[in-house]
């Protein structure tokens, strides 16, 4: 659970860094990912303090949705065929690539990676919990 907290905290602070310090304007899909990531930091912190493994249900479900949005958002940035039919973002287009480290690491890629790590850690925590029950 502590690793999930660390990953979600780094993702939260990273997104705040990009928007508040680097002044990158988050698009609509970025906001959806933030809406799913930010509470994970608080939920995992409370779960750690209360020693509540059952919070994993909320963590896993929110992470799966965030991961799916991240995959879609990353696909919009990298696959031109998908970009053509998309116009849902109003103020800032979801296809803007503010960073492109090593040619493939963009902000949505970082987000979906964080959600993927949290999903894996949540599943491992579930398995750990099941072993203790037996």
Coordinates of N, CA, C and O in Angstrom, one line a residue:
X1 N 0.8 -1.2 0.0 CA 0.0 0.0 0.0 C 0.9 1.3 0.0 O 0.5 2.3 -0.6
X2 N 2.0 1.2 0.7 CA 2.9 2.3 0.7 C 3.5 2.7 -0.7 O 3.6 3.8 -1.0
X3 N 3.7 1.6 -1.5 CA 4.2 1.9 -2.9 C 3.1 2.5 -3.7 O 3.4 3.4 -4.5
X4 N 1.9 2.1 -3.5 CA 0.8 2.7 -4.3 C 0.7 4.2 -3.9 O 0.5 5.1 -4.8
X5 N 0.9 4.5 -2.6 CA 0.8 5.9 -2.2 C 2.0 6.7 -2.8 O 1.7 7.8 -3.3
X6 N 3.2 6.1 -2.9 CA 4.3 6.8 -3.4 C 4.1 7.1 -4.9 O 4.3 8.2 -5.4
X7 N 3.6 6.1 -5.7 CA 3.4 6.3 -7.1 C 2.3 7.3 -7.3 O 2.4 8.2 -8.2
X8 N 1.2 7.3 -6.6 CA 0.1 8.2 -6.8 C 0.6 9.6 -6.4 O 0.2 10.6 -7.0
X9 N 1.4 9.7 -5.4 CA 1.9 11.1 -4.9 C 2.8 11.6 -6.0 O 2.7 12.8 -6.3
X10 N 3.7 10.8 -6.5 CA 4.6 11.3 -7.6 C 3.8 11.7 -8.8 O 4.1 12.8 -9.4
X11 N 2.8 10.9 -9.2 CA 2.0 11.3 -10.4 C 1.2 12.6 -10.1 O 1.1 13.4 -11.0
X12 N 0.7 12.7 -8.9 CA 0.0 14.0 -8.6 C 0.9 15.2 -8.6 O 0.6 16.2 -9.2
X13 N 2.0 15.1 -8.0 CA 3.0 16.2 -7.9 C 3.5 16.5 -9.3 O 3.7 17.6 -9.7
X14 N 3.7 15.4 -10.1 CA 4.2 15.6 -11.5 C 3.2 16.4 -12.4 O 3.5 17.3 -13.1
X15 N 1.9 16.0 -12.2 CA 0.9 16.7 -13.0 C 0.8 18.2 -12.5 O 0.6 19.1 -13.4
X16 N 0.9 18.4 -11.3 CA 0.8 19.8 -10.8 C 2.1 20.6 -11.2 O 2.0 21.8 -11.5
X17 N 3.2 19.9 -11.3 CA 4.4 20.6 -11.8 C 4.2 21.0 -13.3 O 4.5 22.2 -13.6
X18 N 3.7 20.1 -14.1 CA 3.5 20.5 -15.5 C 2.5 21.6 -15.7 O 2.7 22.5 -16.5
X19 N 1.4 21.6 -14.9 CA 0.4 22.6 -15.1 C 0.7 23.9 -14.3 O 0.5 25.0 -14.9
X20 N 1.3 23.9 -13.1 CA 1.4 25.1 -12.3 C 2.8 25.7 -12.5 O 2.9 26.9 -12.3
X21 N 3.8 24.9 -12.7 CA 5.2 25.5 -12.8 C 5.6 25.7 -14.3 O 6.1 26.7 -14.7
X22 N 5.3 24.6 -15.1 CA 5.7 24.7 -16.6 C 4.6 25.4 -17.4 O 4.7 25.7 -18.5
X23 N 3.4 25.6 -16.7 CA 2.3 26.3 -17.3 C 1.7 25.6 -18.6 O 1.2 26.3 -19.5
X24 N 1.7 24.3 -18.6 CA 1.1 23.5 -19.6 C -0.4 23.4 -19.3 O -0.8 23.1 -18.2
X25 N -1.2 23.8 -20.2 CA -2.7 23.8 -20.0 C -3.2 22.3 -20.2 O -3.1 21.7 -21.2
X26 N -3.8 21.8 -19.1 CA -4.3 20.4 -19.2 C -5.5 20.3 -20.1 O -6.4 21.2 -20.1
X27 N -5.6 19.3 -21.0 CA -6.8 19.1 -21.8 C -7.8 18.4 -21.0 O -7.7 18.1 -19.9
X28 N -9.0 18.2 -21.7 CA -10.1 17.5 -21.0 C -9.8 16.1 -20.6 O -10.1 15.7 -19.4
X29 N -9.1 15.3 -21.4 CA -8.7 14.0 -21.0 C -7.7 14.0 -19.8 O -7.7 13.1 -19.0
X30 N -6.8 15.0 -19.8 CA -5.9 15.2 -18.7 C -6.6 15.4 -17.4 O -6.3 14.9 -16.3
X31 N -7.7 16.2 -17.5 CA -8.5 16.4 -16.3 C -9.2 15.2 -15.8 O -9.2 14.9 -14.6
X32 N -9.7 14.3 -16.7 CA -10.3 13.1 -16.3 C -9.3 12.2 -15.6 O -9.6 11.6 -14.5
X33 N -8.0 12.2 -16.1 CA -7.0 11.4 -15.4 C -6.6 11.9 -14.1 O -6.4 11.2 -13.1
X34 N -6.6 13.2 -14.0 CA -6.3 13.9 -12.7 C -7.4 13.6 -11.7 O -7.2 13.3 -10.5
X35 N -8.7 13.6 -12.1 CA -9.8 13.3 -11.3 C -9.7 11.9 -10.7 O -10.1 11.7 -9.6
X36 N -9.1 11.0 -11.4 CA -9.0 9.6 -10.9 C -7.7 9.4 -10.2 O -7.6 8.6 -9.3
X37 N -6.6 10.2 -10.4 CA -5.3 10.0 -9.7 C -5.3 10.8 -8.4 O -4.8 10.2 -7.4
X38 N -5.7 12.0 -8.3 CA -5.6 12.8 -7.1 C -6.2 12.1 -5.9 O -5.6 12.1 -4.8
X39 N -7.4 11.6 -6.0 CA -8.0 10.9 -4.8 C -7.3 9.7 -4.4 O -7.3 9.3 -3.2
X40 N -6.6 9.0 -5.3 CA -5.8 7.8 -4.9 C -4.8 8.1 -3.9 O -4.5 7.3 -3.0
X41 N -4.2 9.3 -4.0 CA -3.2 9.7 -3.0 C -3.8 9.8 -1.6 O -3.3 9.3 -0.6
X42 N -5.0 10.4 -1.5 CA -5.7 10.5 -0.2 C -6.2 9.2 0.3 O -6.1 8.8 1.4
X43 N -6.8 8.4 -0.6 CA -7.4 7.1 -0.3 C -6.3 6.2 0.2 O -6.4 5.5 1.3
X44 N -5.1 6.1 -0.4 CA -4.1 5.2 0.0 C -3.4 5.7 1.3 O -3.1 4.9 2.2
X45 N -3.3 7.0 1.5 CA -2.8 7.5 2.8 C -3.7 7.1 3.9 O -3.3 6.7 5.0
X46 N -5.0 7.3 3.8 CA -6.0 6.9 4.8 C -5.9 5.4 5.0 O -6.0 4.9 6.2
X47 N -5.8 4.6 3.9 CA -5.7 3.2 4.0 C -4.5 2.7 4.8 O -4.5 1.8 5.6
X48 N -3.4 3.4 4.6 CA -2.2 3.1 5.3 C -2.3 3.5 6.8 O -2.0 2.7 7.7
X49 N -2.9 4.6 7.1 CA -3.1 5.0 8.5 C -4.0 4.1 9.2 O -3.8 3.7 10.4
X50 N -5.1 3.7 8.6 CA -6.1 2.8 9.2 C -5.8 1.3 9.0 O -6.6 0.5 9.5
X51 N -4.8 1.0 8.3 CA -4.4 -0.3 7.9 C -5.6 -1.1 7.3 O -6.0 -2.2 7.7
X52 N -6.2 -0.4 6.3 CA -7.4 -0.9 5.6 C -7.0 -1.4 4.2 O -6.9 -0.7 3.3
X53 N -6.9 -2.7 4.1 CA -6.6 -3.4 2.8 C -7.8 -3.3 1.9 O -7.6 -3.3 0.7
X54 N -9.0 -3.2 2.4 CA -10.2 -3.2 1.6 C -10.3 -2.0 0.7 O -11.1 -2.0 -0.2
X55 N -9.5 -1.0 1.0 CA -9.5 0.2 0.1 C -9.0 -0.1 -1.3 O -9.2 0.6 -2.2
X56 N -8.4 -1.3 -1.4 CA -7.9 -1.7 -2.7 C -8.9 -1.8 -3.7 O -8.6 -1.6 -4.9
X57 N -10.2 -2.1 -3.3 CA -11.3 -2.2 -4.3 C -11.4 -0.8 -5.0 O -11.6 -0.8 -6.2
X58 N -11.4 0.3 -4.2 CA -11.6 1.6 -4.8 C -10.3 2.0 -5.6 O -10.4 2.5 -6.7
X59 N -9.2 1.6 -5.1 CA -7.9 2.0 -5.8 C -7.9 1.3 -7.1 O -7.5 1.9 -8.1
X60 N -8.2 0.0 -7.1 CA -8.1 -0.8 -8.4 C -9.1 -0.3 -9.4 O -8.8 -0.1 -10.6
X61 N -10.3 0.0 -9.0 CA -11.3 0.4 -9.9 C -11.0 1.8 -10.5 O -11.1 2.0 -11.7
X62 N -10.6 2.7 -9.7 CA -10.2 4.0 -10.2 C -9.0 3.9 -11.1 O -8.9 4.6 -12.2
X63 N -8.1 3.1 -10.8 CA -6.9 2.9 -11.6 C -7.1 2.3 -13.0 O -6.5 2.7 -14.0
X64 N -8.1 1.4 -13.0 CA -8.4 0.8 -14.3 C -9.0 1.8 -15.2 O -8.7 1.9 -16.4
X65 N -10.0 2.6 -14.7 CA -10.6 3.7 -15.5 C -9.5 4.7 -16.0 O -9.5 5.1 -17.1
X66 N -8.6 5.1 -15.1 CA -7.6 6.0 -15.4 C -6.6 5.4 -16.5 O -6.2 6.2 -17.4
X67 N -6.3 4.2 -16.4 CA -5.5 3.5 -17.3 C -6.1 3.5 -18.7 O -5.4 3.8 -19.7
X68 N -7.4 3.2 -18.8 CA -8.1 3.2 -20.1 C -8.1 4.5 -20.7 O -7.9 4.7 -21.9
X69 N -8.4 5.6 -19.9 CA -8.4 6.9 -20.4 C -7.0 7.3 -20.9 O -6.8 7.9 -21.9
X70 N -6.0 6.9 -20.1 CA -4.6 7.1 -20.5 C -4.2 6.5 -21.8 O -3.5 7.1 -22.7
X71 N -4.6 5.2 -22.1 CA -4.4 4.6 -23.3 C -5.0 5.3 -24.5 O -4.4 5.5 -25.5
X72 N -6.3 5.7 -24.3 CA -7.0 6.4 -25.3 C -6.3 7.8 -25.6 O -6.1 8.1 -26.8
X73 N -5.9 8.5 -24.6 CA -5.3 9.8 -24.7 C -3.9 9.6 -25.4 O -3.6 10.4 -26.3
X74 N -3.1 8.7 -25.0 CA -1.9 8.4 -25.7 C -2.0 8.0 -27.1 O -1.3 8.5 -28.0
X75 N -3.1 7.2 -27.4 CA -3.4 6.9 -28.8 C -3.7 8.1 -29.6 O -3.3 8.2 -30.8
X76 N -4.4 9.0 -29.1 CA -4.8 10.3 -29.8 C -3.5 11.0 -30.2 O -3.5 11.6 -31.2
X77 N -2.5 11.0 -29.3 CA -1.3 11.7 -29.6 C -0.4 11.0 -30.6 O 0.2 11.7 -31.4
X78 N -0.4 9.7 -30.6 CA 0.5 9.0 -31.4 C 0.0 8.3 -32.7 O 0.7 8.0 -33.6
X79 N -1.3 8.2 -32.8 CA -1.9 7.5 -33.9 C -2.7 8.5 -34.8 O -3.8 8.9 -34.3
X80 N -2.2 9.0 -35.9 CA -2.9 10.0 -36.7 C -4.3 9.5 -37.1 O -5.2 10.4 -37.3
X81 N -4.6 8.3 -37.3 CA -5.9 7.8 -37.7 C -6.9 8.1 -36.7 O -8.1 8.4 -37.0
X82 N -6.6 8.1 -35.4 CA -7.5 8.4 -34.4 C -7.7 9.9 -34.2 O -8.8 10.4 -33.9
X83 N -6.7 10.6 -34.4 CA -6.7 12.1 -34.3 C -7.8 12.8 -35.2 O -8.4 13.7 -34.8
X84 N -7.9 12.2 -36.4 CA -8.8 12.9 -37.4 C -10.2 12.9 -36.9 O -10.9 13.9 -37.1
X85 N -10.7 11.9 -36.3 CA -12.1 11.9 -35.9 C -12.4 12.4 -34.5 O -13.5 12.3 -34.0
X86 N -11.4 13.0 -33.9 CA -11.6 13.4 -32.5 C -11.7 15.0 -32.4 O -10.8 15.6 -32.8
X87 N -12.7 15.5 -31.8 CA -12.8 16.9 -31.5 C -13.5 17.2 -30.2 O -14.2 18.2 -30.1
X88 N -13.4 16.3 -29.2 CA -14.2 16.5 -28.0 C -13.5 17.6 -27.1 O -14.2 18.2 -26.3
X89 N -12.2 17.7 -27.1 CA -11.6 18.7 -26.2 C -11.9 20.1 -26.7 O -11.7 20.4 -27.9
X90 N -12.4 21.0 -25.8 CA -12.8 22.3 -26.3 C -11.7 23.3 -26.2 O -11.3 23.9 -27.2
X91 N -11.2 23.7 -25.0 CA -10.3 24.8 -24.9 C -8.9 24.4 -25.4 O -8.2 25.2 -26.1
X92 N -8.4 23.2 -25.0 CA -7.1 22.8 -25.4 C -7.2 21.4 -26.0 O -7.7 20.5 -25.4
X93 N -6.6 21.2 -27.2 CA -6.8 20.0 -27.9 C -6.0 18.8 -27.2 O -5.0 19.1 -26.6
X94 N -6.6 17.7 -27.2 CA -6.0 16.5 -26.5 C -4.8 15.9 -27.2 O -4.2 15.0 -26.7
X95 N -4.6 16.4 -28.4 CA -3.5 15.8 -29.2 C -2.2 16.6 -29.1 O -1.2 16.3 -29.6
X96 N -2.2 17.7 -28.3 CA -1.0 18.5 -28.1 C 0.0 17.7 -27.3 O -0.4 17.1 -26.3
X97 N 1.2 17.7 -27.7 CA 2.3 17.0 -27.0 C 3.3 18.0 -26.5 O 4.1 18.5 -27.2
X98 N 3.1 18.3 -25.2 CA 4.0 19.2 -24.5 C 5.4 18.7 -24.3 O 6.4 19.4 -24.5
X99 N 5.5 17.4 -23.9 CA 6.8 16.8 -23.8 C 6.8 15.5 -24.6 O 5.7 14.9 -24.8
X100 N 8.0 15.1 -25.1 CA 8.1 13.9 -25.9 C 9.5 13.3 -25.6 O 10.4 13.3 -26.5
X101 N 9.7 12.8 -24.4 CA 11.0 12.3 -24.1 C 11.3 11.0 -24.8 O 10.4 10.1 -24.9
X102 N 12.5 10.8 -25.4 CA 12.9 9.6 -26.1 C 12.0 9.3 -27.2 O 11.9 8.1 -27.7
X103 N 11.2 10.2 -27.7 CA 10.3 10.0 -28.8 C 9.0 9.3 -28.5 O 8.2 9.1 -29.4
X104 N 8.8 8.9 -27.3 CA 7.5 8.2 -27.0 C 6.9 8.5 -25.6 O 5.8 8.2 -25.3
X105 N 7.7 9.1 -24.7 CA 7.2 9.4 -23.3 C 6.6 10.8 -23.3 O 7.3 11.8 -23.3
X106 N 5.2 10.7 -23.3 CA 4.5 12.0 -23.2 C 3.8 12.0 -21.8 O 3.8 11.0 -21.1
X107 N 3.1 13.1 -21.6 CA 2.4 13.2 -20.3 C 1.3 12.1 -20.1 O 1.2 11.4 -19.1
X108 N 0.5 11.8 -21.2 CA -0.5 10.7 -21.0 C 0.2 9.4 -20.9 O -0.3 8.5 -20.1
X109 N 1.4 9.2 -21.5 CA 2.1 7.9 -21.3 C 2.6 7.8 -19.8 O 2.5 6.7 -19.3
X110 N 3.0 8.9 -19.2 CA 3.4 8.9 -17.8 C 2.2 8.5 -16.9 O 2.3 7.8 -16.0
X111 N 1.1 9.1 -17.3 CA -0.1 8.8 -16.5 C -0.5 7.4 -16.6 O -0.8 6.7 -15.6
X112 N -0.6 6.8 -17.8 CA -1.0 5.5 -18.0 C 0.0 4.5 -17.3 O -0.4 3.5 -16.8
X113 N 1.3 4.9 -17.3 CA 2.3 4.0 -16.7 C 2.0 4.0 -15.1 O 2.1 3.0 -14.5
X114 N 1.7 5.2 -14.6 CA 1.5 5.3 -13.1 C 0.2 4.5 -12.8 O 0.2 3.7 -11.8
X115 N -0.8 4.6 -13.6 CA -2.0 3.8 -13.3 C -1.7 2.3 -13.5 O -2.2 1.5 -12.7
X116 N -0.9 1.9 -14.5 CA -0.6 0.5 -14.6 C 0.2 0.0 -13.4 O -0.1 -1.1 -12.9
X117 N 1.1 0.7 -12.9 CA 1.9 0.3 -11.8 C 1.0 0.2 -10.6 O 1.1 -0.8 -9.8
X118 N 0.0 1.1 -10.4 CA -0.9 1.0 -9.3 C -1.8 -0.2 -9.4 O -2.1 -0.9 -8.4
X119 N -2.2 -0.5 -10.7 CA -3.1 -1.7 -10.9 C -2.3 -3.0 -10.5 O -2.8 -3.8 -9.8
X120 N -1.0 -3.1 -10.9 CA -0.2 -4.2 -10.6 C 0.0 -4.3 -9.0 O -0.2 -5.4 -8.5
X121 N 0.3 -3.2 -8.4 CA 0.5 -3.2 -6.9 C -0.8 -3.6 -6.2 O -0.8 -4.3 -5.2
X122 N -1.9 -3.1 -6.7 CA -3.2 -3.4 -6.1 C -3.5 -4.9 -6.2 O -4.0 -5.5 -5.3
X123 N -3.3 -5.5 -7.4 CA -3.5 -6.9 -7.5 C -2.6 -7.7 -6.6 O -3.0 -8.7 -6.0
X124 N -1.3 -7.3 -6.5 CA -0.4 -8.0 -5.6 C -0.8 -7.8 -4.1 O -0.7 -8.8 -3.4
X125 N -1.4 -6.7 -3.8 CA -1.9 -6.5 -2.4 C -3.1 -7.4 -2.2 O -3.3 -8.0 -1.1
X126 N -4.0 -7.6 -3.2 CA -5.1 -8.5 -3.1 C -4.6 -9.9 -2.8 O -5.1 -10.6 -2.0
X127 N -3.6 -10.3 -3.6 CA -3.1 -11.7 -3.4 C -2.5 -11.9 -2.1 O -2.6 -12.9 -1.4
X128 N -1.8 -10.8 -1.6 CA -1.2 -10.9 -0.3 C -2.3 -11.0 0.8 O -2.1 -11.8 1.7
X129 N -3.3 -10.3 0.6 CA -4.5 -10.3 1.6 C -5.1 -11.7 1.6 O -5.4 -12.3 2.6
X130 N -5.3 -12.3 0.4 CA -5.9 -13.6 0.3 C -5.0 -14.7 1.0 O -5.5 -15.6 1.6
X131 N -3.7 -14.5 0.9 CA -2.7 -15.5 1.5 C -2.8 -15.4 3.0 O -2.7 -16.4 3.7
X132 N -3.0 -14.2 3.6 CA -3.2 -14.0 5.0 C -4.5 -14.6 5.5 O -4.5 -15.1 6.7
X133 N -5.5 -14.6 4.7 CA -6.8 -15.1 5.1 C -6.8 -16.6 5.2 O -7.5 -17.2 6.0
X134 N -5.9 -17.3 4.4 CA -5.9 -18.7 4.4 C -5.0 -19.2 5.5 O -4.8 -19.5 6.3

